[in-house]
PDB file of C-alpha atoms in Angstrom:
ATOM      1  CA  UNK Q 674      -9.303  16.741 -31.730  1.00 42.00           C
ATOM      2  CA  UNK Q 675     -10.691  13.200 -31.845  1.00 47.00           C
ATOM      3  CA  UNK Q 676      -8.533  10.406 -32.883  1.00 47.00           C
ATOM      4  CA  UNK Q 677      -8.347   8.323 -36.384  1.00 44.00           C
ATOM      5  CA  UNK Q 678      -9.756   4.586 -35.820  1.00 48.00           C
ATOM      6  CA  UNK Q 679      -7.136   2.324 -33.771  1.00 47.00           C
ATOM      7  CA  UNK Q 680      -5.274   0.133 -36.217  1.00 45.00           C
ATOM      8  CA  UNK Q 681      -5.217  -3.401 -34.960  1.00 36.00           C
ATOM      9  CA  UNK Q 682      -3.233  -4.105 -32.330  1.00 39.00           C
ATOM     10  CA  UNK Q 683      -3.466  -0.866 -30.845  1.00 61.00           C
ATOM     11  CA  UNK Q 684      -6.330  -1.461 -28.293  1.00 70.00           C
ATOM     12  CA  UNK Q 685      -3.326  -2.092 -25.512  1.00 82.00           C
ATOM     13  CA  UNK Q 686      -1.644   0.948 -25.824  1.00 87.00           C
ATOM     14  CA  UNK Q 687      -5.199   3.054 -25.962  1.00 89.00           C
ATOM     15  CA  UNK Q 688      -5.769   1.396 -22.505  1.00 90.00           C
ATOM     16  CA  UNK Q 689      -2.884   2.534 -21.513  1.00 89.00           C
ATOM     17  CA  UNK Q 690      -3.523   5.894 -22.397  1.00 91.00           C
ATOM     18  CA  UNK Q 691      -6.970   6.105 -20.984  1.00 92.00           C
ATOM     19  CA  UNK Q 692      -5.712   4.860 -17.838  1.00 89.00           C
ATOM     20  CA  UNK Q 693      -2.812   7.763 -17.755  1.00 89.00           C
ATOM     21  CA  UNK Q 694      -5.832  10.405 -18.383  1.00 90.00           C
ATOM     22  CA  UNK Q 695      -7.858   9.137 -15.645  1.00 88.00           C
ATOM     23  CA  UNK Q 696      -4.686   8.768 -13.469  1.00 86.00           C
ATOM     24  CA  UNK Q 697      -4.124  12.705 -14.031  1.00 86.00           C
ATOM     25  CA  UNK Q 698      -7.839  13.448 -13.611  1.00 86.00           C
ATOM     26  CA  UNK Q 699      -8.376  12.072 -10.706  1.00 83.00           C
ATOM     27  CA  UNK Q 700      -5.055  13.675  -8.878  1.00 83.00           C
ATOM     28  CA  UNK Q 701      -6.017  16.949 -10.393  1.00 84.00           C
ATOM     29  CA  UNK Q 702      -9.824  16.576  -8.945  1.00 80.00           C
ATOM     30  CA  UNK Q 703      -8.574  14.946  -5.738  1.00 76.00           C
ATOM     31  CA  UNK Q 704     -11.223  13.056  -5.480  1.00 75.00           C
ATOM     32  CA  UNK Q 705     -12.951  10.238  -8.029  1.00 77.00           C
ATOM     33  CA  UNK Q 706     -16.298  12.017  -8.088  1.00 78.00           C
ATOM     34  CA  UNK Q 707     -15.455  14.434 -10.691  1.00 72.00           C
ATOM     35  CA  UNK Q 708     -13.681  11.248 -12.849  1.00 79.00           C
ATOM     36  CA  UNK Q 709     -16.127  10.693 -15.633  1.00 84.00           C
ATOM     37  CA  UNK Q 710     -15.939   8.188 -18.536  1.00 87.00           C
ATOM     38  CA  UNK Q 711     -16.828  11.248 -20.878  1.00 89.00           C
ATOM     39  CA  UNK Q 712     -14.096  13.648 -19.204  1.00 88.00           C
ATOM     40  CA  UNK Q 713     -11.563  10.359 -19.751  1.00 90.00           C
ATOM     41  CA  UNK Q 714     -12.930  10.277 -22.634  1.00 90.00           C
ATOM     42  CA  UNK Q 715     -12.120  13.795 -23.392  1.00 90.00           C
ATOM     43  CA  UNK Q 716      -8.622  14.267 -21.968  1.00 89.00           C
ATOM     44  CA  UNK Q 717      -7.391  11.043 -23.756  1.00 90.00           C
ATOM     45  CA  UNK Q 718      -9.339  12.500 -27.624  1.00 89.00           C
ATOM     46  CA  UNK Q 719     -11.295   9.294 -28.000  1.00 90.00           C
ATOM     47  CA  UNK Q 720     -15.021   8.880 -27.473  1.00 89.00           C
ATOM     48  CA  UNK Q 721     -16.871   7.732 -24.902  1.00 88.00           C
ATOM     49  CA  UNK Q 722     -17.875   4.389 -26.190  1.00 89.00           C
ATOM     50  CA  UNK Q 723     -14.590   3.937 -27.046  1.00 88.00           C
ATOM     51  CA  UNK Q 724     -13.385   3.739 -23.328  1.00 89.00           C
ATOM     52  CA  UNK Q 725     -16.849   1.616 -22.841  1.00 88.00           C
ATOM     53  CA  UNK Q 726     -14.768  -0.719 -24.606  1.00 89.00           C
ATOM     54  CA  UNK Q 727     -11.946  -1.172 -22.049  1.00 90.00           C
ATOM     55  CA  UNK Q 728     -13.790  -0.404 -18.749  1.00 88.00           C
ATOM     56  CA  UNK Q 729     -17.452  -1.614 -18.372  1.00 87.00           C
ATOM     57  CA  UNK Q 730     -18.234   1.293 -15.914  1.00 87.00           C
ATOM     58  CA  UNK Q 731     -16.686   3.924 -13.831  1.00 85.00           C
ATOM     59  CA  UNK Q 732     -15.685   1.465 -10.864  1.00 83.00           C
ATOM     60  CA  UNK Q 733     -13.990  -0.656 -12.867  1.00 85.00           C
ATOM     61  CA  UNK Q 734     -11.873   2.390 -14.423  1.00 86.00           C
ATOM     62  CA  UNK Q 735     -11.146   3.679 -11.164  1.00 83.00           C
ATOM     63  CA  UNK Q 736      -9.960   0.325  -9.794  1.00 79.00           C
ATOM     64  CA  UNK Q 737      -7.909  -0.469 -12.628  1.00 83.00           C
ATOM     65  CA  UNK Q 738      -6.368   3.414 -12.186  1.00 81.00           C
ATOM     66  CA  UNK Q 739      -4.973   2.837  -8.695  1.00 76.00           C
ATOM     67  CA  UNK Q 740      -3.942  -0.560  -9.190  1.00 77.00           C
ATOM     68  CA  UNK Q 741      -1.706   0.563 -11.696  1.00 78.00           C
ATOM     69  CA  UNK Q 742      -0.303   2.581  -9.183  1.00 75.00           C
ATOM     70  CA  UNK Q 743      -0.124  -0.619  -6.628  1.00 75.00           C
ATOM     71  CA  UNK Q 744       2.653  -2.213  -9.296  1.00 77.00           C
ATOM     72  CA  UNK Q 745       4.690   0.734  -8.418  1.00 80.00           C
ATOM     73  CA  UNK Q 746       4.631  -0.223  -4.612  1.00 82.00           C
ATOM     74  CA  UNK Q 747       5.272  -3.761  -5.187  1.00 80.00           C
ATOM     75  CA  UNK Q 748       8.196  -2.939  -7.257  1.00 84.00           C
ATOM     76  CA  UNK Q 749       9.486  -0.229  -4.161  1.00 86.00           C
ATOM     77  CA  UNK Q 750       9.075  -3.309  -1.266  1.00 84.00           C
ATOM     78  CA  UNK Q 751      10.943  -5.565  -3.507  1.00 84.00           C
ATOM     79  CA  UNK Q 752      13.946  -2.993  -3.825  1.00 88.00           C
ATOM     80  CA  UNK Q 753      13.811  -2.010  -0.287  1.00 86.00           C
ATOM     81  CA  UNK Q 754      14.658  -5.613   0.596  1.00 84.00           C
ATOM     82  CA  UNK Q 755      17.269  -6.365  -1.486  1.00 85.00           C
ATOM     83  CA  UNK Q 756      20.329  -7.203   0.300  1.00 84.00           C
ATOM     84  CA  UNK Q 757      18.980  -7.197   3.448  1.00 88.00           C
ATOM     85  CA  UNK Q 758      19.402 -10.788   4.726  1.00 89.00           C
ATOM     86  CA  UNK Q 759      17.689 -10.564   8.136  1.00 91.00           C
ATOM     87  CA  UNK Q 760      14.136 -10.796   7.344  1.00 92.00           C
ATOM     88  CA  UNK Q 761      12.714  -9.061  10.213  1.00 92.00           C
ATOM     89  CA  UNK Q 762      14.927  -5.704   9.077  1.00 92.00           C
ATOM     90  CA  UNK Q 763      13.811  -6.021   5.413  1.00 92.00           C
ATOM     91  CA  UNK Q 764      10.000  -6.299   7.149  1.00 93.00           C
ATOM     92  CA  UNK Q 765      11.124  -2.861   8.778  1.00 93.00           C
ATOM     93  CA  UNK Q 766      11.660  -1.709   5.297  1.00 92.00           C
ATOM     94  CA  UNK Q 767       8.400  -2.866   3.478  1.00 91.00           C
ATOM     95  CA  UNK Q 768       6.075  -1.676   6.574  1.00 93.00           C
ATOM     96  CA  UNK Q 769       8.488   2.301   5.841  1.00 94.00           C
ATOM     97  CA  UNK Q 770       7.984   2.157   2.421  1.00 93.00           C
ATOM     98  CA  UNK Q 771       3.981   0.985   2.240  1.00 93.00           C
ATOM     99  CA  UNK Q 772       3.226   4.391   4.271  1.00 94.00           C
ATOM    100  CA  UNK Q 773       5.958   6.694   2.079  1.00 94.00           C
ATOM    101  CA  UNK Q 774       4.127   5.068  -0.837  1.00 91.00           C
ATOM    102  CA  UNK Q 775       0.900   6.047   0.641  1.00 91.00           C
ATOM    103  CA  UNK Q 776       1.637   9.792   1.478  1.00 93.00           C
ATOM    104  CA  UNK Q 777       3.719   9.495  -2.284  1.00 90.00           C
ATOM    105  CA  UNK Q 778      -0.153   8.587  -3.826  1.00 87.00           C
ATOM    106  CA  UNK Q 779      -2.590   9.724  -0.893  1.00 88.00           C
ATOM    107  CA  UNK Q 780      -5.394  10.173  -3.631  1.00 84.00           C
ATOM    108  CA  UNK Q 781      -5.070   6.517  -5.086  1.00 80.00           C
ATOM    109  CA  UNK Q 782      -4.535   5.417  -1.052  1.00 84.00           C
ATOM    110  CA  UNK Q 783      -7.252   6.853  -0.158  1.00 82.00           C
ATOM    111  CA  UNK Q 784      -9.761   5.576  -3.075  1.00 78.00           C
ATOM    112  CA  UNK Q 785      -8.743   2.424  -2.885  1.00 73.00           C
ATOM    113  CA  UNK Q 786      -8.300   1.745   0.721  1.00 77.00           C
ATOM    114  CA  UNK Q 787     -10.323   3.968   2.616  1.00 71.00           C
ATOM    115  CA  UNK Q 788     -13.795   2.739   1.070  1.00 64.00           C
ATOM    116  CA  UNK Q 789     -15.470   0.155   0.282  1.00 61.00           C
ATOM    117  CA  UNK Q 790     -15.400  -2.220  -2.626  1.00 54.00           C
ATOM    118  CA  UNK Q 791     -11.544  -2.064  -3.391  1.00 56.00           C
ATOM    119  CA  UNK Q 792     -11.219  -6.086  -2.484  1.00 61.00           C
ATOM    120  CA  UNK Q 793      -8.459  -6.076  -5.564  1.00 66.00           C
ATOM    121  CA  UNK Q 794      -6.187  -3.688  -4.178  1.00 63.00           C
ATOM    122  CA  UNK Q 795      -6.632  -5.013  -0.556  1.00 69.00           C
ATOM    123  CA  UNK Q 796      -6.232  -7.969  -1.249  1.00 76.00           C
ATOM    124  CA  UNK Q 797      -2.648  -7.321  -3.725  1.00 72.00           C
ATOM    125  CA  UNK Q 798      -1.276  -5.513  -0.809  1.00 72.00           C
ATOM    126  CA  UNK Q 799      -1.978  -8.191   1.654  1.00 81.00           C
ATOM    127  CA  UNK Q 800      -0.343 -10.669  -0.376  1.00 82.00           C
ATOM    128  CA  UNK Q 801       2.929  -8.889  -0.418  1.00 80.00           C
ATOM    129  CA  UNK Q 802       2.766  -8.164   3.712  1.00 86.00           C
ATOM    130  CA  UNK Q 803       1.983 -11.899   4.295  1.00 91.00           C
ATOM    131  CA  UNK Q 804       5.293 -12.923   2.157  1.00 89.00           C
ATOM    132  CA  UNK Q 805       7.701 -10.861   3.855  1.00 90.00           C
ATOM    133  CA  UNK Q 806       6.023 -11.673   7.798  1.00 94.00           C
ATOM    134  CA  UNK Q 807       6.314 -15.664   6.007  1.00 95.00           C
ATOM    135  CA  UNK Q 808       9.809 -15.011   5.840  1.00 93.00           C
ATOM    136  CA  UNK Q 809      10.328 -13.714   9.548  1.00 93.00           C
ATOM    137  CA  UNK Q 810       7.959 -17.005  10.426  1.00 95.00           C
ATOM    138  CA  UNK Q 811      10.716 -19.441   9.020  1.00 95.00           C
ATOM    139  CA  UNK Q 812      13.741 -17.438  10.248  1.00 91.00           C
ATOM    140  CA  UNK Q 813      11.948 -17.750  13.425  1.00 90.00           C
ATOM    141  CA  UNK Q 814      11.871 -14.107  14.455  1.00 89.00           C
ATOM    142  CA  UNK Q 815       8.010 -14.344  14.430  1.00 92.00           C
ATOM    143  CA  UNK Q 816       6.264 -17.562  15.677  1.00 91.00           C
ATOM    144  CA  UNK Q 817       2.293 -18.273  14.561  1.00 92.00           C
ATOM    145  CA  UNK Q 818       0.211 -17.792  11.520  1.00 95.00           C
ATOM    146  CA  UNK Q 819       1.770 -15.991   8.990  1.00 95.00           C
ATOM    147  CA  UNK Q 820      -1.923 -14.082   7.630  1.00 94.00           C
ATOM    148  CA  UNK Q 821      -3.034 -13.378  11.327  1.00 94.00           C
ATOM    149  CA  UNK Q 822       0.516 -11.762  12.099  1.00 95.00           C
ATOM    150  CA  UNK Q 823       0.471 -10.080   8.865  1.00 94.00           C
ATOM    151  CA  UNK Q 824      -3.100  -8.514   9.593  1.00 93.00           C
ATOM    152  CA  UNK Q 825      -1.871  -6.937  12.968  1.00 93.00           C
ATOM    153  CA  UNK Q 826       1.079  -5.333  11.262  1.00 94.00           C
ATOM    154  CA  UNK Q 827      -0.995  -4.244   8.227  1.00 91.00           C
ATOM    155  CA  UNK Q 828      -3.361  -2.192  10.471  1.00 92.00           C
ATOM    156  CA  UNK Q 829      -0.512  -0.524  11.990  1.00 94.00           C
ATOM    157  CA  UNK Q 830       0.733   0.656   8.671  1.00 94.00           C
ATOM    158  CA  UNK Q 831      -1.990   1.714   7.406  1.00 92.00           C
ATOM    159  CA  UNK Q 832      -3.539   3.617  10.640  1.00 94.00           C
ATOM    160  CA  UNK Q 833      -0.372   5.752   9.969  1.00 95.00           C
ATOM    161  CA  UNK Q 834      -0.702   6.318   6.710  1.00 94.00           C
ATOM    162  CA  UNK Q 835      -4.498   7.096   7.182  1.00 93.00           C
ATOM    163  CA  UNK Q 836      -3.719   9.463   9.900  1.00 95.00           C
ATOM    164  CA  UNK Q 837      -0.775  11.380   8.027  1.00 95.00           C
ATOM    165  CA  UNK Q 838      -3.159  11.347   5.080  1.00 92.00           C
ATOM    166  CA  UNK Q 839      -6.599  12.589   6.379  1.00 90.00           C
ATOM    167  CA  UNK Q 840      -5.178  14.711   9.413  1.00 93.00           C
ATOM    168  CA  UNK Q 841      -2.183  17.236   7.734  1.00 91.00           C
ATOM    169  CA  UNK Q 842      -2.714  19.848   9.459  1.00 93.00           C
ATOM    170  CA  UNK Q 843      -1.881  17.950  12.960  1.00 94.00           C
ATOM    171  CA  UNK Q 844       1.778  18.709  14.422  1.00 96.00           C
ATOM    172  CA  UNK Q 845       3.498  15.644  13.242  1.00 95.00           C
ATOM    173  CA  UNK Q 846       7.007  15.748  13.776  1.00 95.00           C
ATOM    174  CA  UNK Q 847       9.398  17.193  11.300  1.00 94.00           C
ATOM    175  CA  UNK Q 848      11.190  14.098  10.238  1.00 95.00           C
ATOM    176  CA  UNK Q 849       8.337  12.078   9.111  1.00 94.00           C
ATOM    177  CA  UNK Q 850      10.528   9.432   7.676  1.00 94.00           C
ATOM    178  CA  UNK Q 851      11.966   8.766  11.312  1.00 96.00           C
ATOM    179  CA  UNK Q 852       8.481   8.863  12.698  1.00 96.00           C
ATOM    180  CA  UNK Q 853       7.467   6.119  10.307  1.00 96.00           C
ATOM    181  CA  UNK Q 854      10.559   4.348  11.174  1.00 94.00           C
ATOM    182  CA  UNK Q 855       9.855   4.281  14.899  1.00 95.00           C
ATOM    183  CA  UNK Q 856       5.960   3.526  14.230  1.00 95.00           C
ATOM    184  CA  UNK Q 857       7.080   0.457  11.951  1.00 94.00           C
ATOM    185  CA  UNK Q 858       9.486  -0.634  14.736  1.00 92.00           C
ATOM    186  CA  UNK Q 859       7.206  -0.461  17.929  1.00 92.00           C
ATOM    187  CA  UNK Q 860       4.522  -2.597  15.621  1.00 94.00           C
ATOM    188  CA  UNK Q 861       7.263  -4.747  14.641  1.00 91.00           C
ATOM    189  CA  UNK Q 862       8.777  -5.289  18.176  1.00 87.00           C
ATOM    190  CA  UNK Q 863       5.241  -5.535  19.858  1.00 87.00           C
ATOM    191  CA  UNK Q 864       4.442  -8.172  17.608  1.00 90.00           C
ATOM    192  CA  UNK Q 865       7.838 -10.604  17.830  1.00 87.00           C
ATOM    193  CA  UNK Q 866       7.178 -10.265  21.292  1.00 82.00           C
ATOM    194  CA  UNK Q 867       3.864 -10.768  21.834  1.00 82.00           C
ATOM    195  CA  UNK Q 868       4.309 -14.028  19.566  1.00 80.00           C
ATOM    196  CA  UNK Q 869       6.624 -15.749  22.122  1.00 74.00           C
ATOM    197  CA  UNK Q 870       4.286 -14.586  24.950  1.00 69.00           C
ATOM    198  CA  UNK Q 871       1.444 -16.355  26.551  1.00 61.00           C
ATOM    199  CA  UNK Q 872      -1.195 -14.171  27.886  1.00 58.00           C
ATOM    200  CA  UNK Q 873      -1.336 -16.095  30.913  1.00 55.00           C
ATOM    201  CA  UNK Q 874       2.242 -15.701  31.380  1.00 54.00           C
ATOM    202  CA  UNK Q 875       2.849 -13.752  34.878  1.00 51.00           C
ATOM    203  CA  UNK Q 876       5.176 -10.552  35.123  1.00 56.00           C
ATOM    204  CA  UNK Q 877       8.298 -12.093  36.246  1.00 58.00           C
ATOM    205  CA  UNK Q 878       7.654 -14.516  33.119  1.00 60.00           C
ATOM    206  CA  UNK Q 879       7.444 -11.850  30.657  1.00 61.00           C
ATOM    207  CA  UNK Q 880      10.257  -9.932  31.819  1.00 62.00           C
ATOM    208  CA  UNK Q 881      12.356 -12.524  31.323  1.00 67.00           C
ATOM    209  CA  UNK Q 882      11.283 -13.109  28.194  1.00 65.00           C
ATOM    210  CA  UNK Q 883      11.842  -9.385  26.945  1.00 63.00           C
ATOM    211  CA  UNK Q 884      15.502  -9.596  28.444  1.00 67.00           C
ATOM    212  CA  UNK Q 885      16.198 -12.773  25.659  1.00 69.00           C
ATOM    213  CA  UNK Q 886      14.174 -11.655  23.030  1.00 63.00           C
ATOM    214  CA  UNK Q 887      16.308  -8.028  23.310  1.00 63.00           C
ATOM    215  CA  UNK Q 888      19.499  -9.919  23.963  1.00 67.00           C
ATOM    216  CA  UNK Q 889      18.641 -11.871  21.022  1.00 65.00           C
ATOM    217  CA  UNK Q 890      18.525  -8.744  18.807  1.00 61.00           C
ATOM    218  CA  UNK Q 891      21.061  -6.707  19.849  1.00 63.00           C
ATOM    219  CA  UNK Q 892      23.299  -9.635  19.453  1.00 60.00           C
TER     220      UNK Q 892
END
């Protein structure tokens, strides 16, 4: 059945609404091949100029479909760190949550960051890693740039989450939570670490080091 003319006003919610159709499409299909402005168009009872009017083409409807999804992981990083005052251990909780969010959407994951042209969606999720390594900067668990530190722990995340995501069928231990928790950690640790550490710095050097930097936590 199609719909009656929007009244005024109602163009936001008929967004909205083709965004929840193409949302349920595209986890159906597993894949955004089979997500058509027509078969939006369909599902959501309006025509297909009608969606025209919202989304210029089918890239631009995809997009906008998994970065409605990204406000949900922005919103899950912010609650995760509430209340945690150490910075580095609310990190530890972001870095968890971005790959449970990933293997929670692995459809939207993987269209929007395992191909090319989602710059939006990269570039959203950086932002939220960089504040929360910017934090561990000025407590001074971390030491350099905040972006460049960022980046490293970014790719750790996300090599987990792709791997969980494109290989299920590998033996991956039963309690994937914990796994992600001691992935997140080792990238975490590595990189405090490696940020007081000069590459030059001989073995005797950097064993000392480790013995402060792990006093230094556990204390």
């Amino acid at each position: 059945m199609r719909r009656v003319r929007a009244n005024p006003g109602e163009g936001t919610r008929l967004r909205e609404e083709i965004l929840a159709a193409a949302e349920a499409l595209l986890v159906e299909r597993g894949s955004e091949e089979a997500l058509t402005l027509r078969a939006v168009a369909g599902r959501t009872g309006v025509s297909t100029p009608s969606v025209y009017l919202h989304f210029a083409d089918k890239e631009q409807l995809i997009e906008a479909v998994c970065l409605r999804a990204w406000d949900e992981l922005e919103r899950r990083m912010r609650e995760a760190a509430q209340g945690i005052d150490d910075p580095f251990w609310a990190l530890g909780r972001c870095g968890h949550v971005y790959v449970r969010f990933a293997l929670d959407h692995p459809v939207q994951y993987r269209v929007l960051m395992m191909r090319q042209g989602s710059g939006s969606a990269a570039t959203a999720c950086f932002g939220y890693m960089v504040e929360a390594v910017s934090a561990c900067v000025a407590s001074g668990t971390l030491r350099g740039d905040p972006q460049t530190l960022a980046l490293g722990l970014w790719s750790a995340a996300h090599g987990c989450a792709s791997l969980l995501i494109s290989q299920p069928s590998f033996p991956w231990p039963d309690d994937l939570d914990a796994f992600i928790d001691d992935t997140v950690w080792m990238a975490g640790l590595g990189t405090a670490i490696a940020s007081r550490l000069s590459r030059r710095r001989v073995l005797p050097g950097v064993a000392a080091e480790l013995d402060a930097f792990a006093d230094r936590l556990n204390g």
